[in-house]
Amino acid sequence: ETGVTQTPRHLVMGMTNKKSLKCEQHLGHNAMYWYKQSAKKPLELMFVYSLEERVENNSVPSRFSPECPNSSHLFLHLHTLQPEDSALYLCASSQDRAGGRLYGYTFGSGTRLTVV
Amino acid sequence: LAKTTQPISMDSYEGQEVNITCSHNNIATNDYITWYQQFPSQGPRFIIQGYKTKVTNEVASLFIPADRKSSTLSLPRVSLSDTAVYYCLVGKGQAGTALIFGKGTTLSVSS
């Protein structure tokens, strides 16, 4: 256990379903991130939250909707997904320090999403 | 963030030392160099971070020359369980910034 917990670990959903991915961190970090990793591809940054405010949306389709109610929790709401959205979705957290040095990201184990 | 270049893949045998080199010609003065390890279907795991010269921890060593335009991750006496993808990232910790991952180096360790 890394201190970042993602649920569920596996999810199969139809294209008309609505589901949510949950991420929880117990590290006292102040920034959280969603990444997508498709098969044999690099991690793609989706969303960045710092101090509970979204600071970056990396041109992600609107069928993905993030929510960060507090610094410990991050959600990714999914609706009307496409089969090509099937991937490993990873959550990470870090303790950002304005002005520099040492950011170590702690990743969760991910949610393996399959859209059918 | 500075762009990095590292080999796509490397092969090794158990017990050998493995050195993975990453080039980052446009590294900025305030940037740090960080390496992550990722196993299949898991999130990346922080291995080591450095700014200059040499850094060593219980897992690996990181060698950074004076010009900082490259770095080498050294894994001593690898085992089968070290088979993974290794990512080199360059940047600095600022609120709200995010790590951008490249393709990494796939290390395959055989017996």
Coordinates of N, CA and C in Angstrom, one line a residue, chain B:
Chain B
L1 N 8.9 21.9 -18.8 CA 9.8 20.8 -18.4 C 10.7 20.4 -19.5
A2 N 12.0 20.1 -19.0 CA 13.0 19.7 -20.0 C 12.7 18.4 -20.6
K3 N 12.9 18.3 -22.0 CA 12.7 17.0 -22.7 C 13.8 16.0 -22.3
T4 N 13.4 14.8 -22.2 CA 14.4 13.7 -21.9 C 14.4 12.7 -23.0
T5 N 15.6 12.1 -23.2 CA 15.8 11.0 -24.1 C 16.4 9.8 -23.4
Q6 N 15.8 8.6 -23.5 CA 16.4 7.4 -22.9 C 16.2 6.3 -23.8
P7 N 17.0 5.2 -23.7 CA 16.8 4.0 -24.6 C 15.4 3.4 -24.4
I8 N 14.8 2.9 -25.5 CA 13.5 2.3 -25.4 C 13.5 1.0 -24.6
S9 N 14.6 0.2 -24.8 CA 14.7 -1.0 -24.1 C 16.1 -1.4 -23.8
M10 N 16.2 -2.3 -22.8 CA 17.5 -2.9 -22.4 C 17.3 -4.3 -21.9
D11 N 18.3 -5.1 -22.1 CA 18.2 -6.5 -21.6 C 19.4 -6.7 -20.7
S12 N 19.2 -7.6 -19.7 CA 20.3 -7.9 -18.7 C 20.0 -9.3 -18.2
Y13 N 21.0 -9.8 -17.4 CA 20.9 -11.0 -16.7 C 21.0 -10.8 -15.2
E14 N 20.4 -11.7 -14.5 CA 20.4 -11.6 -13.1 C 21.9 -11.4 -12.5
G15 N 22.0 -10.6 -11.5 CA 23.3 -10.4 -10.9 C 24.2 -9.3 -11.6
Q16 N 23.8 -8.9 -12.7 CA 24.6 -7.8 -13.4 C 24.2 -6.5 -12.9
E17 N 25.1 -5.5 -13.1 CA 24.8 -4.1 -12.9 C 24.2 -3.5 -14.2
V18 N 23.2 -2.8 -14.0 CA 22.5 -2.1 -15.2 C 22.6 -0.6 -15.1
N19 N 23.1 0.0 -16.1 CA 23.1 1.5 -16.2 C 22.2 2.0 -17.3
I20 N 21.3 2.8 -16.9 CA 20.4 3.4 -17.9 C 20.7 4.9 -17.9
T21 N 21.0 5.4 -19.1 CA 21.4 6.8 -19.3 C 20.2 7.6 -19.9
C22 N 20.1 8.8 -19.4 CA 19.1 9.7 -19.8 C 19.7 11.0 -20.2
S23 N 19.4 11.5 -21.4 CA 19.9 12.8 -21.8 C 18.9 13.9 -21.6
H24 N 19.3 15.0 -21.1 CA 18.4 16.2 -20.9 C 19.2 17.5 -21.2
N25 N 19.4 17.7 -22.4 CA 20.3 18.8 -22.8 C 19.7 20.2 -22.4
N26 N 18.4 20.3 -22.3 CA 17.9 21.7 -21.9 C 17.5 21.8 -20.5
I27 N 18.1 21.1 -19.6 CA 17.8 21.1 -18.2 C 18.1 22.6 -17.7
A28 N 17.1 23.0 -16.8 CA 17.3 24.4 -16.3 C 18.0 24.3 -15.0
T29 N 18.5 25.5 -14.5 CA 19.3 25.6 -13.3 C 18.6 25.0 -12.1
N30 N 17.3 25.2 -12.0 CA 16.6 24.8 -10.8 C 16.0 23.4 -10.9
D31 N 16.2 22.7 -12.1 CA 15.6 21.4 -12.3 C 16.3 20.3 -11.5
Y32 N 15.5 19.4 -11.0 CA 16.0 18.2 -10.4 C 15.7 17.0 -11.4
I33 N 16.5 15.9 -11.2 CA 16.3 14.7 -12.0 C 15.8 13.6 -11.2
T34 N 14.7 13.1 -11.6 CA 14.0 12.0 -10.8 C 13.7 10.8 -11.7
W35 N 13.9 9.7 -11.1 CA 13.6 8.4 -11.8 C 12.5 7.6 -11.1
Y36 N 11.6 7.1 -11.9 CA 10.5 6.2 -11.4 C 10.6 4.9 -12.1
Q37 N 10.0 3.9 -11.4 CA 9.9 2.5 -11.8 C 8.5 2.1 -11.9
Q38 N 8.1 1.4 -13.0 CA 6.7 1.0 -13.1 C 6.6 -0.5 -13.5
F39 N 5.9 -1.2 -12.7 CA 5.6 -2.6 -13.1 C 4.3 -2.6 -13.8
P40 N 4.0 -3.7 -14.6 CA 2.7 -3.8 -15.4 C 1.5 -3.7 -14.4
S41 N 0.5 -2.9 -14.9 CA -0.7 -2.7 -14.2 C -0.6 -2.1 -12.8
Q42 N 0.5 -1.3 -12.6 CA 0.7 -0.6 -11.3 C 1.1 0.8 -11.6
G43 N 1.0 1.7 -10.6 CA 1.4 3.0 -10.8 C 2.9 3.1 -10.6
P44 N 3.6 4.1 -11.2 CA 5.0 4.3 -11.1 C 5.4 4.5 -9.6
R45 N 6.6 4.1 -9.3 CA 7.1 4.2 -8.0 C 8.4 5.0 -8.0
F46 N 8.5 6.0 -7.1 CA 9.7 6.9 -7.0 C 10.9 6.0 -6.6
I47 N 12.0 6.2 -7.4 CA 13.2 5.4 -7.1 C 14.3 6.4 -6.4
I48 N 14.6 7.4 -7.1 CA 15.7 8.3 -6.7 C 15.6 9.6 -7.3
Q49 N 16.2 10.6 -6.7 CA 16.2 12.0 -7.2 C 17.5 12.6 -6.9
G50 N 18.0 13.5 -7.8 CA 19.3 14.2 -7.5 C 19.4 15.5 -8.3
Y51 N 20.4 16.3 -7.9 CA 20.6 17.6 -8.5 C 22.0 17.6 -9.2
K52 N 23.0 17.1 -8.5 CA 24.3 17.0 -9.2 C 25.1 15.9 -8.5
T53 N 26.2 15.6 -9.1 CA 27.2 14.6 -8.6 C 26.5 13.2 -8.5
K54 N 26.6 12.7 -7.3 CA 26.1 11.3 -7.1 C 25.1 11.2 -5.9
V55 N 24.1 10.4 -6.1 CA 23.1 10.2 -5.0 C 23.0 8.7 -4.9
T56 N 22.9 8.1 -3.7 CA 22.8 6.7 -3.6 C 21.8 6.4 -2.5
N57 N 20.9 5.5 -2.7 CA 20.0 5.0 -1.7 C 20.0 3.5 -1.7
E58 N 19.1 2.9 -1.0 CA 19.1 1.4 -0.8 C 18.7 0.7 -2.1
V59 N 18.2 1.4 -3.1 CA 17.7 0.7 -4.3 C 18.7 1.0 -5.5
A60 N 19.2 2.2 -5.6 CA 19.9 2.6 -6.8 C 20.9 3.7 -6.5
S61 N 21.7 4.0 -7.5 CA 22.6 5.2 -7.5 C 22.3 6.0 -8.7
L62 N 22.5 7.3 -8.6 CA 22.2 8.2 -9.7 C 23.5 9.1 -9.9
F63 N 24.0 9.0 -11.1 CA 25.2 9.8 -11.4 C 24.9 10.9 -12.3
I64 N 25.3 12.1 -11.9 CA 25.0 13.3 -12.7 C 26.3 14.0 -12.9
P65 N 26.7 14.2 -14.2 CA 28.0 14.9 -14.5 C 27.9 16.4 -14.2
A66 N 29.0 17.1 -14.3 CA 29.0 18.5 -13.9 C 28.1 19.4 -14.8
D67 N 28.0 19.0 -16.1 CA 27.2 19.8 -17.0 C 25.7 19.5 -16.8
R68 N 25.4 18.5 -16.1 CA 24.0 18.0 -15.8 C 23.1 17.8 -17.1
K69 N 23.7 17.6 -18.2 CA 23.0 17.4 -19.5 C 22.6 15.9 -19.6
S70 N 23.0 15.1 -18.7 CA 22.6 13.7 -18.8 C 22.7 13.2 -17.3
S71 N 22.1 12.0 -17.2 CA 22.2 11.3 -15.9 C 22.2 9.8 -16.1
T72 N 22.7 9.1 -15.2 CA 22.7 7.6 -15.3 C 22.2 7.0 -14.0
L73 N 21.1 6.2 -14.2 CA 20.6 5.4 -13.1 C 21.3 4.1 -13.1
S74 N 21.9 3.7 -12.0 CA 22.6 2.5 -11.8 C 21.9 1.5 -10.9
L75 N 21.6 0.3 -11.3 CA 20.9 -0.7 -10.5 C 21.9 -1.8 -10.3
P76 N 22.4 -2.0 -9.1 CA 23.4 -3.0 -8.8 C 22.8 -4.4 -8.7
R77 N 23.4 -5.4 -9.3 CA 23.0 -6.8 -9.2 C 21.5 -7.0 -9.3
V78 N 21.0 -6.7 -10.5 CA 19.6 -6.8 -10.8 C 19.1 -8.3 -10.6
S79 N 17.8 -8.4 -10.3 CA 17.1 -9.6 -10.2 C 15.9 -9.6 -11.2
L80 N 15.3 -10.8 -11.3 CA 14.1 -10.9 -12.2 C 13.1 -9.8 -11.8
S81 N 12.9 -9.5 -10.6 CA 11.9 -8.6 -10.1 C 12.2 -7.2 -10.5
D82 N 13.4 -6.9 -11.0 CA 13.7 -5.5 -11.5 C 13.2 -5.3 -12.9
T83 N 12.6 -6.3 -13.5 CA 12.0 -6.2 -14.9 C 10.9 -5.2 -14.8
A84 N 11.0 -4.0 -15.5 CA 10.0 -3.0 -15.3 C 10.3 -1.9 -16.3
V85 N 9.5 -0.9 -16.4 CA 9.8 0.3 -17.2 C 10.4 1.4 -16.2
Y86 N 11.4 2.0 -16.7 CA 12.1 3.1 -15.9 C 12.0 4.4 -16.6
Y87 N 11.5 5.4 -15.9 CA 11.3 6.7 -16.4 C 12.2 7.7 -15.8
C88 N 12.8 8.6 -16.7 CA 13.6 9.7 -16.3 C 12.8 11.0 -16.4
L89 N 12.7 11.8 -15.4 CA 12.0 13.0 -15.5 C 12.8 14.2 -15.0
V90 N 12.7 15.3 -15.6 CA 13.4 16.5 -15.2 C 12.5 17.6 -14.9
G91 N 12.6 18.3 -13.8 CA 11.7 19.4 -13.5 C 12.0 19.9 -12.1
K92 N 11.1 20.8 -11.6 CA 11.3 21.3 -10.2 C 9.9 21.3 -9.6
G93 N 9.9 21.3 -8.3 CA 8.6 21.2 -7.6 C 8.0 22.6 -7.5
Q94 N 6.9 22.8 -8.2 CA 6.2 24.0 -8.0 C 4.7 23.7 -7.9
A95 N 4.0 24.4 -7.1 CA 2.6 24.2 -6.8 C 1.8 24.1 -8.1
G96 N 1.1 23.0 -8.3 CA 0.2 22.8 -9.5 C 0.9 22.3 -10.7
T97 N 2.2 22.2 -10.7 CA 2.9 21.6 -11.9 C 2.7 20.1 -11.9
A98 N 2.9 19.5 -13.0 CA 2.7 18.0 -13.1 C 3.8 17.4 -13.9
L99 N 4.1 16.1 -13.5 CA 5.1 15.3 -14.2 C 4.5 14.9 -15.6
I100 N 5.4 15.0 -16.6 CA 5.0 14.5 -17.9 C 6.0 13.4 -18.2
F101 N 5.4 12.2 -18.4 CA 6.2 11.0 -18.6 C 6.4 10.7 -20.1
G102 N 7.6 10.3 -20.4 CA 7.9 9.9 -21.7 C 7.7 8.4 -21.9
K103 N 8.3 7.7 -22.8 CA 8.0 6.3 -23.0 C 8.8 5.4 -22.1
G104 N 9.9 6.0 -21.5 CA 10.7 5.2 -20.5 C 11.5 4.2 -21.2
T105 N 12.3 3.4 -20.3 CA 13.1 2.3 -20.8 C 12.6 1.0 -20.2
T106 N 12.3 0.1 -21.1 CA 11.8 -1.2 -20.6 C 13.0 -2.1 -20.4
L107 N 13.2 -2.4 -19.1 CA 14.4 -3.3 -18.7 C 13.8 -4.7 -18.6
S108 N 14.5 -5.6 -19.3 CA 14.1 -7.0 -19.2 C 15.3 -7.8 -18.6
V109 N 15.1 -8.4 -17.4 CA 16.1 -9.2 -16.7 C 15.8 -10.7 -16.9
S110 N 16.8 -11.4 -17.4 CA 16.6 -12.9 -17.6 C 17.5 -13.7 -16.6
S111 N 17.2 -14.9 -16.4 CA 18.0 -15.8 -15.6 C 19.1 -16.5 -16.4

